[in-house]
Coordinates of C-alpha atoms in Angstrom, one line a residue:
X18 CA 144.2 113.4 135.7
X19 CA 144.9 115.2 139.0
X20 CA 142.3 114.8 141.8
X21 CA 139.7 117.6 141.7
X22 CA 137.4 119.2 139.3
X23 CA 138.0 121.9 136.6
X24 CA 136.5 125.2 137.6
X25 CA 135.8 128.1 135.0
X26 CA 137.6 131.3 135.8
X27 CA 139.5 129.6 138.5
X28 CA 142.1 127.0 139.5
X29 CA 141.7 123.4 139.9
X30 CA 139.4 122.9 142.9
X31 CA 139.3 120.2 145.4
X32 CA 142.0 118.2 147.2
X33 CA 145.5 118.5 145.8
X34 CA 146.8 115.2 144.4
X35 CA 148.8 113.2 147.0
X36 CA 152.6 113.1 146.2
X37 CA 153.3 109.8 144.4
X38 CA 156.4 107.6 145.4
X39 CA 159.4 107.9 143.4
X40 CA 160.3 105.1 141.1
X41 CA 158.2 102.8 138.9
X42 CA 154.9 104.3 140.1
X43 CA 156.0 107.8 139.4
X44 CA 157.2 106.9 136.0
X45 CA 154.1 105.0 135.0
X46 CA 151.7 107.8 136.2
X47 CA 153.7 110.6 134.6
X48 CA 153.9 108.6 131.4
X49 CA 150.2 108.1 131.5
X50 CA 149.6 111.8 131.9
X51 CA 151.8 112.5 129.0
X52 CA 150.2 110.0 126.8
X53 CA 146.7 111.0 127.9
X54 CA 147.1 114.7 127.4
X55 CA 149.9 115.2 124.9
X56 CA 148.3 115.1 121.5
X57 CA 144.7 114.4 122.0
X58 CA 144.1 118.0 122.6
X59 CA 140.4 119.2 122.9
X60 CA 138.4 119.1 119.7
X61 CA 141.1 120.5 117.6
X62 CA 141.6 117.7 115.0
X63 CA 144.1 119.6 112.6
X64 CA 147.4 121.3 113.3
X65 CA 147.5 125.1 113.7
X66 CA 150.3 127.3 112.3
X67 CA 150.3 129.9 115.0
X68 CA 152.8 132.6 115.8
X69 CA 152.6 134.7 119.0
X70 CA 153.9 138.2 120.0
X71 CA 154.2 138.8 123.7
X72 CA 154.3 142.1 125.5
X73 CA 155.0 141.6 129.2
X74 CA 155.3 144.3 131.7
X75 CA 156.4 143.1 135.1
X76 CA 157.4 144.2 138.7
X77 CA 160.0 142.2 140.6
X78 CA 159.8 142.4 144.4
X79 CA 162.5 140.1 145.8
X80 CA 161.7 140.9 149.4
X81 CA 158.0 139.9 149.0
X82 CA 159.2 136.9 146.8
X83 CA 156.8 138.0 144.0
X84 CA 156.7 138.8 140.3
X85 CA 153.6 140.6 139.3
X86 CA 153.0 141.1 135.6
X87 CA 150.5 141.7 132.8
X88 CA 151.0 139.8 129.6
X89 CA 149.4 140.5 126.2
X90 CA 149.7 137.8 123.6
X91 CA 148.8 138.5 120.0
X92 CA 148.4 135.2 118.1
X93 CA 148.4 135.1 114.3
X94 CA 147.0 132.1 112.4
X95 CA 149.2 131.5 109.5
X96 CA 147.5 128.4 108.3
X97 CA 144.1 127.3 106.9
X98 CA 142.6 125.7 109.9
X99 CA 140.5 127.7 112.4
X100 CA 140.3 127.3 116.2
X101 CA 137.8 128.5 118.8
X102 CA 140.2 128.2 121.7
X103 CA 143.8 128.7 122.7
X104 CA 145.8 126.7 125.2
X105 CA 148.7 128.0 127.3
X106 CA 151.2 126.2 129.3
X107 CA 152.0 127.7 132.8
X108 CA 155.3 125.8 133.0
X109 CA 156.3 127.7 136.3
X110 CA 153.8 125.5 138.1
X111 CA 155.9 122.3 137.3
X112 CA 158.4 123.6 139.8
X113 CA 156.1 125.7 142.2
X114 CA 155.2 125.2 145.8
X115 CA 151.6 125.3 147.1
X116 CA 152.2 128.8 148.5
X117 CA 154.4 130.0 145.7
X118 CA 153.1 129.4 142.1
X119 CA 151.9 131.2 139.1
X120 CA 148.4 132.4 139.4
X121 CA 146.0 134.0 136.8
X122 CA 143.6 136.6 138.2
X123 CA 142.0 137.7 134.9
X124 CA 142.0 136.9 131.1
X125 CA 140.5 139.5 128.7
X126 CA 140.3 140.0 125.0
X127 CA 141.5 142.8 122.8
X128 CA 138.5 144.9 123.7
X129 CA 139.1 144.4 127.5
X130 CA 136.1 142.2 128.0
X131 CA 136.6 139.0 130.1
X132 CA 137.2 135.8 128.3
X133 CA 136.2 132.4 129.6
X134 CA 139.2 130.3 130.8
X135 CA 140.0 127.3 132.9
X136 CA 142.9 125.9 134.6
X137 CA 143.8 122.1 134.8
X138 CA 146.7 119.8 135.2
X139 CA 148.0 121.1 138.6
X140 CA 147.4 124.6 137.2
X141 CA 149.9 124.0 134.5
X142 CA 147.3 124.3 131.7
X143 CA 145.0 127.2 130.7
X144 CA 142.4 127.0 128.0
X145 CA 141.0 130.3 126.8
X146 CA 137.8 130.3 124.9
X147 CA 137.9 132.9 122.0
X148 CA 135.0 135.3 121.5
X149 CA 135.2 134.3 117.8
X150 CA 136.9 131.7 115.8
X151 CA 140.5 132.4 115.0
X152 CA 140.5 131.9 111.2
X153 CA 143.5 131.5 108.8
X154 CA 145.1 134.8 108.3
X155 CA 143.5 136.3 111.3
X156 CA 144.8 137.4 114.8
X157 CA 143.4 137.1 118.3
X158 CA 144.7 139.0 121.4
X159 CA 144.6 137.5 124.9
X160 CA 145.6 139.6 128.0
X161 CA 146.6 138.0 131.3
X162 CA 147.0 139.5 134.7
X163 CA 149.2 137.3 136.7
X164 CA 151.3 136.9 139.8
X165 CA 154.2 134.4 140.4
X166 CA 155.1 133.6 143.9
X167 CA 158.8 133.0 143.7
X168 CA 159.7 129.7 145.4
X169 CA 162.9 128.5 147.0
X170 CA 164.8 127.1 144.1
X171 CA 164.6 123.3 144.2
X172 CA 166.0 122.8 140.6
X173 CA 165.3 125.3 137.9
X174 CA 163.0 128.1 139.1
X175 CA 163.1 130.3 142.2
X176 CA 165.5 131.9 144.5
X177 CA 168.7 130.0 145.2
X178 CA 171.0 129.7 148.2
X179 CA 173.1 132.8 146.9
X180 CA 170.0 134.9 146.5
X181 CA 170.0 134.6 142.6
X182 CA 166.5 134.7 141.1
X183 CA 165.9 132.3 138.3
X184 CA 162.7 132.7 136.3
X185 CA 163.0 130.5 133.0
X186 CA 159.2 129.9 132.8
X187 CA 157.5 132.7 134.6
X188 CA 154.7 133.5 132.0
X189 CA 151.7 131.9 130.1
X190 CA 153.3 130.4 127.0
X191 CA 151.1 129.6 123.9
X192 CA 151.0 125.8 123.5
X193 CA 151.8 124.0 120.3
X194 CA 149.1 122.5 118.3
X195 CA 150.5 119.9 116.0
X196 CA 149.1 117.0 114.0
X197 CA 148.3 115.3 117.3
X198 CA 146.4 118.3 118.7
X199 CA 147.3 120.7 121.5
X200 CA 150.3 120.0 123.7
X201 CA 148.5 119.5 127.1
X202 CA 151.4 117.8 129.0
X203 CA 151.9 118.3 132.8
X204 CA 153.7 116.8 135.7
X205 CA 153.0 116.2 139.3
X206 CA 155.1 119.1 140.8
X207 CA 155.8 117.0 143.9
X208 CA 157.8 114.5 141.7
X209 CA 158.7 116.4 138.5
X210 CA 162.4 116.8 138.0
X211 CA 162.2 118.0 134.3
X212 CA 160.6 120.7 132.1
X213 CA 159.5 118.8 129.0
X214 CA 159.4 122.0 126.7
X215 CA 157.7 122.3 123.3
X216 CA 157.4 125.7 121.6
X217 CA 157.4 127.5 118.4
X218 CA 159.5 130.7 117.8
X219 CA 157.9 133.9 119.0
X220 CA 158.6 137.6 119.4
X221 CA 158.9 139.2 122.9
X222 CA 159.0 142.6 124.5
X223 CA 159.7 142.3 128.2
X224 CA 159.8 145.3 130.6
X225 CA 160.8 144.5 134.3
X226 CA 160.9 147.1 137.1
X227 CA 163.2 145.9 139.9
X228 CA 165.1 147.3 142.9
X229 CA 168.1 149.4 141.9
X230 CA 170.4 147.0 143.6
X231 CA 169.5 144.2 141.3
X232 CA 171.0 143.5 137.8
X233 CA 168.9 141.5 135.3
X234 CA 169.7 139.1 132.5
X235 CA 167.4 138.0 129.8
X236 CA 167.7 136.4 126.3
X237 CA 166.5 139.5 124.5
X238 CA 168.4 142.6 123.5
X239 CA 168.5 145.3 126.3
X240 CA 167.0 148.2 124.6
X241 CA 166.7 150.6 127.6
X242 CA 167.4 150.9 131.3
X243 CA 166.2 153.7 133.4
X244 CA 166.7 154.2 137.0
X245 CA 164.4 156.2 139.3
X246 CA 164.2 156.4 143.0
X247 CA 165.4 153.1 144.1
X248 CA 164.0 151.3 141.1
X249 CA 165.3 150.5 137.6
X250 CA 163.1 149.7 134.7
X251 CA 164.8 147.2 132.2
X252 CA 163.4 146.6 128.7
X253 CA 164.2 143.8 126.5
X254 CA 163.4 142.8 122.9
X255 CA 163.7 139.4 121.4
X256 CA 162.8 137.9 118.1
X257 CA 162.5 134.2 116.9
X258 CA 162.9 133.0 120.5
X259 CA 161.2 129.8 121.6
X260 CA 160.9 131.3 125.1
X261 CA 161.9 134.3 127.2
X262 CA 163.7 133.8 130.4
X263 CA 164.8 136.2 133.2
X264 CA 167.5 136.1 136.1
X265 CA 168.3 138.6 138.6
X266 CA 171.1 139.1 141.2
X267 CA 172.6 141.7 143.4
X268 CA 176.1 140.2 142.9
X269 CA 176.3 140.1 139.0
X270 CA 179.8 140.9 137.5
X271 CA 179.8 141.8 133.8
X272 CA 182.1 140.2 131.2
X273 CA 181.8 141.0 127.5
X274 CA 183.4 139.7 124.4
X275 CA 182.9 138.9 120.8
X276 CA 183.2 135.6 118.7
X277 CA 183.0 136.8 115.1
X278 CA 179.8 138.5 114.6
X279 CA 178.3 137.2 117.9
X280 CA 178.4 139.4 121.1
X281 CA 178.8 137.6 124.4
X282 CA 177.3 139.1 127.5
X283 CA 178.3 137.3 130.7
X284 CA 176.8 138.1 134.0
X285 CA 178.3 135.8 136.7
X286 CA 177.6 136.0 140.4
X287 CA 180.6 137.1 142.3
X288 CA 179.6 135.0 145.4
X289 CA 179.6 131.8 143.3
X290 CA 182.3 132.4 140.6
X291 CA 185.9 133.7 140.8
X292 CA 187.2 136.3 138.3
X293 CA 189.5 133.6 136.8
X294 CA 186.5 131.2 136.3
X295 CA 184.5 134.0 134.6
X296 CA 187.2 134.8 132.2
X297 CA 187.8 131.2 131.4
X298 CA 184.0 130.7 130.7
X299 CA 183.9 133.6 128.3
X300 CA 187.0 132.2 126.4
X301 CA 185.3 128.8 126.3
X302 CA 182.1 130.4 124.9
X303 CA 184.2 132.1 122.2
X304 CA 185.8 128.9 121.2
X305 CA 182.5 127.0 121.3
X306 CA 180.7 129.4 119.1
X307 CA 183.4 129.4 116.5
X308 CA 183.7 125.6 116.5
X309 CA 180.0 125.0 116.3
X310 CA 179.6 127.5 113.6
X311 CA 182.0 125.6 111.6
X312 CA 180.4 122.3 112.3
X313 CA 176.7 123.2 112.2
X314 CA 176.3 126.5 110.5
X315 CA 175.7 130.2 111.8
X316 CA 174.8 130.8 115.4
X317 CA 171.1 131.6 115.2
X318 CA 171.2 134.9 117.0
X319 CA 173.3 138.2 117.3
X320 CA 174.1 137.8 121.0
X321 CA 174.8 135.1 123.6
X322 CA 173.9 135.9 127.1
X323 CA 175.4 133.7 129.9
X324 CA 174.6 133.9 133.6
X325 CA 175.5 131.8 136.7
X326 CA 173.2 128.8 137.1
X327 CA 170.9 128.0 139.9
X328 CA 172.5 126.7 143.2
X329 CA 169.5 125.0 145.1
X330 CA 169.5 124.7 148.8
X331 CA 169.5 121.0 148.3
X332 CA 170.4 118.9 145.3
X333 CA 172.7 119.5 142.4
X334 CA 173.5 122.9 140.8
X335 CA 171.5 123.4 137.6
X336 CA 172.2 124.7 134.1
X337 CA 169.6 125.6 131.6
X338 CA 169.5 126.9 127.9
X339 CA 167.1 129.2 126.2
X340 CA 167.1 130.9 122.9
X341 CA 170.1 133.1 122.9
X342 CA 171.0 132.5 126.6
X343 CA 171.9 129.8 129.0
X344 CA 172.6 129.7 132.7
X345 CA 175.6 127.6 133.7
X346 CA 177.3 126.0 136.7
X347 CA 181.0 126.3 135.7
X348 CA 183.2 123.2 136.2
X349 CA 186.7 122.9 137.1
X350 CA 188.9 121.1 134.5
X351 CA 186.3 120.7 131.8
X352 CA 183.9 122.9 129.9
X353 CA 181.5 120.1 129.1
X354 CA 178.4 121.6 130.5
X355 CA 179.2 125.0 128.9
X356 CA 179.5 123.3 125.4
X357 CA 176.5 121.1 126.0
X358 CA 174.2 124.2 126.8
X359 CA 175.8 126.1 123.9
X360 CA 175.1 123.4 121.5
X361 CA 171.4 123.6 122.4
X362 CA 171.3 127.0 120.5
X363 CA 171.4 124.8 117.4
X364 CA 169.5 121.7 118.8
X365 CA 166.2 122.8 120.4
X366 CA 166.5 126.6 119.9
X367 CA 167.2 126.5 116.1
X368 CA 165.9 123.0 115.2
X369 CA 163.1 122.4 117.8
X370 CA 161.3 119.4 119.0
X371 CA 158.9 118.3 121.7
X372 CA 160.9 117.2 124.7
X373 CA 157.9 115.3 125.9
X374 CA 157.8 112.8 122.9
X375 CA 161.2 113.3 121.3
X376 CA 163.6 114.6 124.0
X377 CA 166.5 112.7 122.5
X378 CA 166.4 115.0 119.4
X379 CA 168.0 117.9 121.3
X380 CA 169.7 116.2 124.2
X381 CA 171.6 113.5 122.2
X382 CA 172.7 116.1 119.8
X383 CA 173.9 118.5 122.6
X384 CA 175.8 115.7 124.4
X385 CA 177.4 114.5 121.1
X386 CA 178.3 118.1 120.0
X387 CA 179.8 118.8 123.5
X388 CA 182.1 115.8 123.2
X389 CA 183.3 117.0 119.8
X390 CA 184.0 120.4 121.0
X391 CA 185.9 119.1 124.1
X392 CA 188.0 117.1 121.6
X393 CA 188.7 120.1 119.5
X394 CA 189.6 122.2 122.6
X395 CA 192.0 119.5 123.8
X396 CA 190.1 118.3 126.7
X397 CA 189.6 114.6 127.6
X398 CA 186.7 113.6 125.5
X399 CA 187.9 109.9 125.4
X400 CA 187.0 109.3 129.0
X401 CA 183.6 110.9 128.5
X402 CA 182.9 108.7 125.5
X403 CA 184.0 105.5 127.5
X404 CA 181.6 106.4 130.2
X405 CA 178.9 107.3 127.7
X406 CA 179.3 104.0 126.0
X407 CA 179.0 102.1 129.3
X408 CA 175.9 103.9 130.4
X409 CA 174.3 103.4 126.9
X410 CA 175.1 99.7 127.0
X411 CA 173.9 99.4 130.6
X412 CA 170.5 101.0 129.9
X413 CA 170.0 98.9 126.9
X414 CA 170.6 95.9 129.0
X415 CA 167.9 97.0 131.3
X416 CA 165.4 97.0 128.4
X417 CA 165.7 100.6 127.2
X418 CA 167.0 100.0 123.7
X419 CA 165.1 102.7 121.8
X420 CA 165.9 106.3 122.3
X421 CA 162.6 107.8 121.0
X422 CA 160.5 107.1 124.1
X423 CA 158.3 109.5 125.8
X424 CA 159.7 111.8 128.6
X425 CA 158.4 110.9 132.2
X426 CA 158.2 113.4 134.9
X427 CA 160.8 111.8 137.1
X428 CA 163.6 111.9 134.4
X429 CA 163.7 108.1 134.3
X430 CA 165.1 107.9 130.9
X431 CA 167.7 110.6 131.0
X432 CA 170.5 108.2 130.1
X433 CA 168.5 107.2 127.1
X434 CA 168.2 110.6 125.7
X435 CA 171.7 111.9 126.6
X436 CA 174.1 108.9 126.6
X437 CA 172.4 106.3 124.5
X438 CA 171.2 109.0 122.0
X439 CA 174.8 110.4 121.7
X440 CA 176.1 106.8 121.0
X441 CA 173.5 106.6 118.2
X442 CA 174.9 109.8 116.6
X443 CA 178.5 108.6 117.0
X444 CA 177.7 105.4 115.2
X445 CA 176.2 107.3 112.4
X446 CA 179.3 109.5 112.3
X447 CA 181.6 106.5 112.3
X448 CA 179.5 104.8 109.5
X449 CA 180.2 107.7 107.0
X450 CA 183.1 109.6 108.5
X451 CA 183.0 112.9 110.5
X452 CA 183.2 115.2 107.6
X453 CA 180.3 113.6 105.8
X454 CA 178.2 113.5 108.9
X455 CA 178.9 117.1 109.7
X456 CA 177.8 118.0 106.2
X457 CA 174.6 116.1 106.9
X458 CA 174.1 118.0 110.3
X459 CA 174.6 121.3 108.6
X460 CA 171.9 120.5 106.1
X461 CA 169.6 119.2 108.7
X462 CA 170.0 122.5 110.7
X463 CA 169.4 124.5 107.5
X464 CA 166.5 122.5 106.4
X465 CA 164.6 122.7 109.7
X466 CA 165.7 126.1 111.0
X467 CA 163.1 127.6 113.5
X468 CA 160.8 124.6 112.8
X469 CA 160.0 121.6 115.0
X470 CA 160.8 118.2 113.9
X471 CA 159.8 114.7 115.2
X472 CA 161.8 111.4 115.2
X473 CA 159.9 110.4 112.0
X474 CA 161.1 113.7 110.4
X475 CA 164.6 113.1 111.4
X476 CA 164.6 109.5 110.1
X477 CA 163.0 110.5 106.8
X478 CA 165.8 113.2 106.3
X479 CA 168.4 110.8 107.4
X480 CA 167.3 108.2 104.8
X481 CA 167.2 110.7 102.0
X482 CA 170.5 112.5 102.7
X483 CA 173.0 110.2 104.3
X484 CA 175.7 109.1 101.8
X485 CA 175.5 105.4 103.0
X486 CA 172.7 103.0 104.1
X487 CA 172.5 103.3 107.9
X488 CA 169.2 101.6 108.4
X489 CA 170.7 98.9 110.5
X490 CA 172.0 101.4 112.9
X491 CA 168.6 103.2 113.0
X492 CA 166.9 100.0 113.8
X493 CA 169.1 99.4 116.8
X494 CA 168.3 102.8 118.3
X495 CA 164.8 104.0 117.0
X496 CA 161.5 102.3 117.0
X497 CA 159.6 103.5 114.0

């Protein structure tokens, strides 16, 4: 637990935890936090089947480096188990600075009366006490008043070196409560280099008022845009999204296209990308959607939104997927990253998982799928596979044989999830042939559409649906 004491109606009080050293100490400490707080959530002993509807009304003030918003969350309990509390993840604070973070100034119920709440875990967790138990079939409404100080972008969230504003986790997100309890994972923001998401699909209405000079992108359908005196109000609606995200820039250039029934909206920053790069990216997205639909089944949404990825002042440029959208740093000579982020629309956005406990389930599939798409597009996938195999063998030689290990805040096991996980899928594919394995993956996507799966769920489905015995391969990569 971070240093300090938990304070009702407030933030974590006391001295901020001292930044830990990178390396083994960081990994062990972050892993301890995950093991301690993921799963053993409060007094909730049974899983909850919760579905949330969000209504968010925000004002973006780039000059003040601030996003102020109100957020109403209506939570429906679709199961039989009741709960007296709701937990929310404030994921923005995984990437925040001390003077630029997500703060909560009030929490009220449907009647406007204050609700008891408390923040913990570097202000990344918010527990809300309900005025009455939320029984099966019932609903509860929680209203937040929040403000996000927009930091300088160090990786995924904030304002980057070109003035793009990236806000993937700006709001309070209802946590998942599975058979292990509430997801109460958090990272030390001084060391965290990952997000570790876990969410159930939800519905969103997002309204943002921003300076007229800015264009906005979100993973919802743009239903209205009204411009007044120096300001524009943008309204988006989204269904069955695991999260909502928002980007903004004064330099966006619009590209639009279609891939079958899927409409592609691309907003690229003209100070980062050339017109030729923009056109090529849209063409690659068209190809990727058509290829993946043939391989894995229908694209989950009606629209794909792409925007330029974050370019931090220091460190590597970042790309990030969300349901129906991804930000992308375009590469020269390859579309690997674009195909990888696009593949996440099937693996994490359609078939979900906890990135804290089962990160390989989406990252391995996205890596493997991107290599297949590169091959189909005539790109050099062989070299990628050779490097992937070397990395996978190297990490196994260092003692990381199994891919179903918990995520740590410093991204220590990235090669395990991406490269070694992709090699596991490739070996399964080679054991039965590509056509048979793609049939298996299509069935997997259909069976678990808009649900969350674990490694145990995958292994059980694999055992029941593969046309050959692959238990020996599974034993090499997965610890059950």
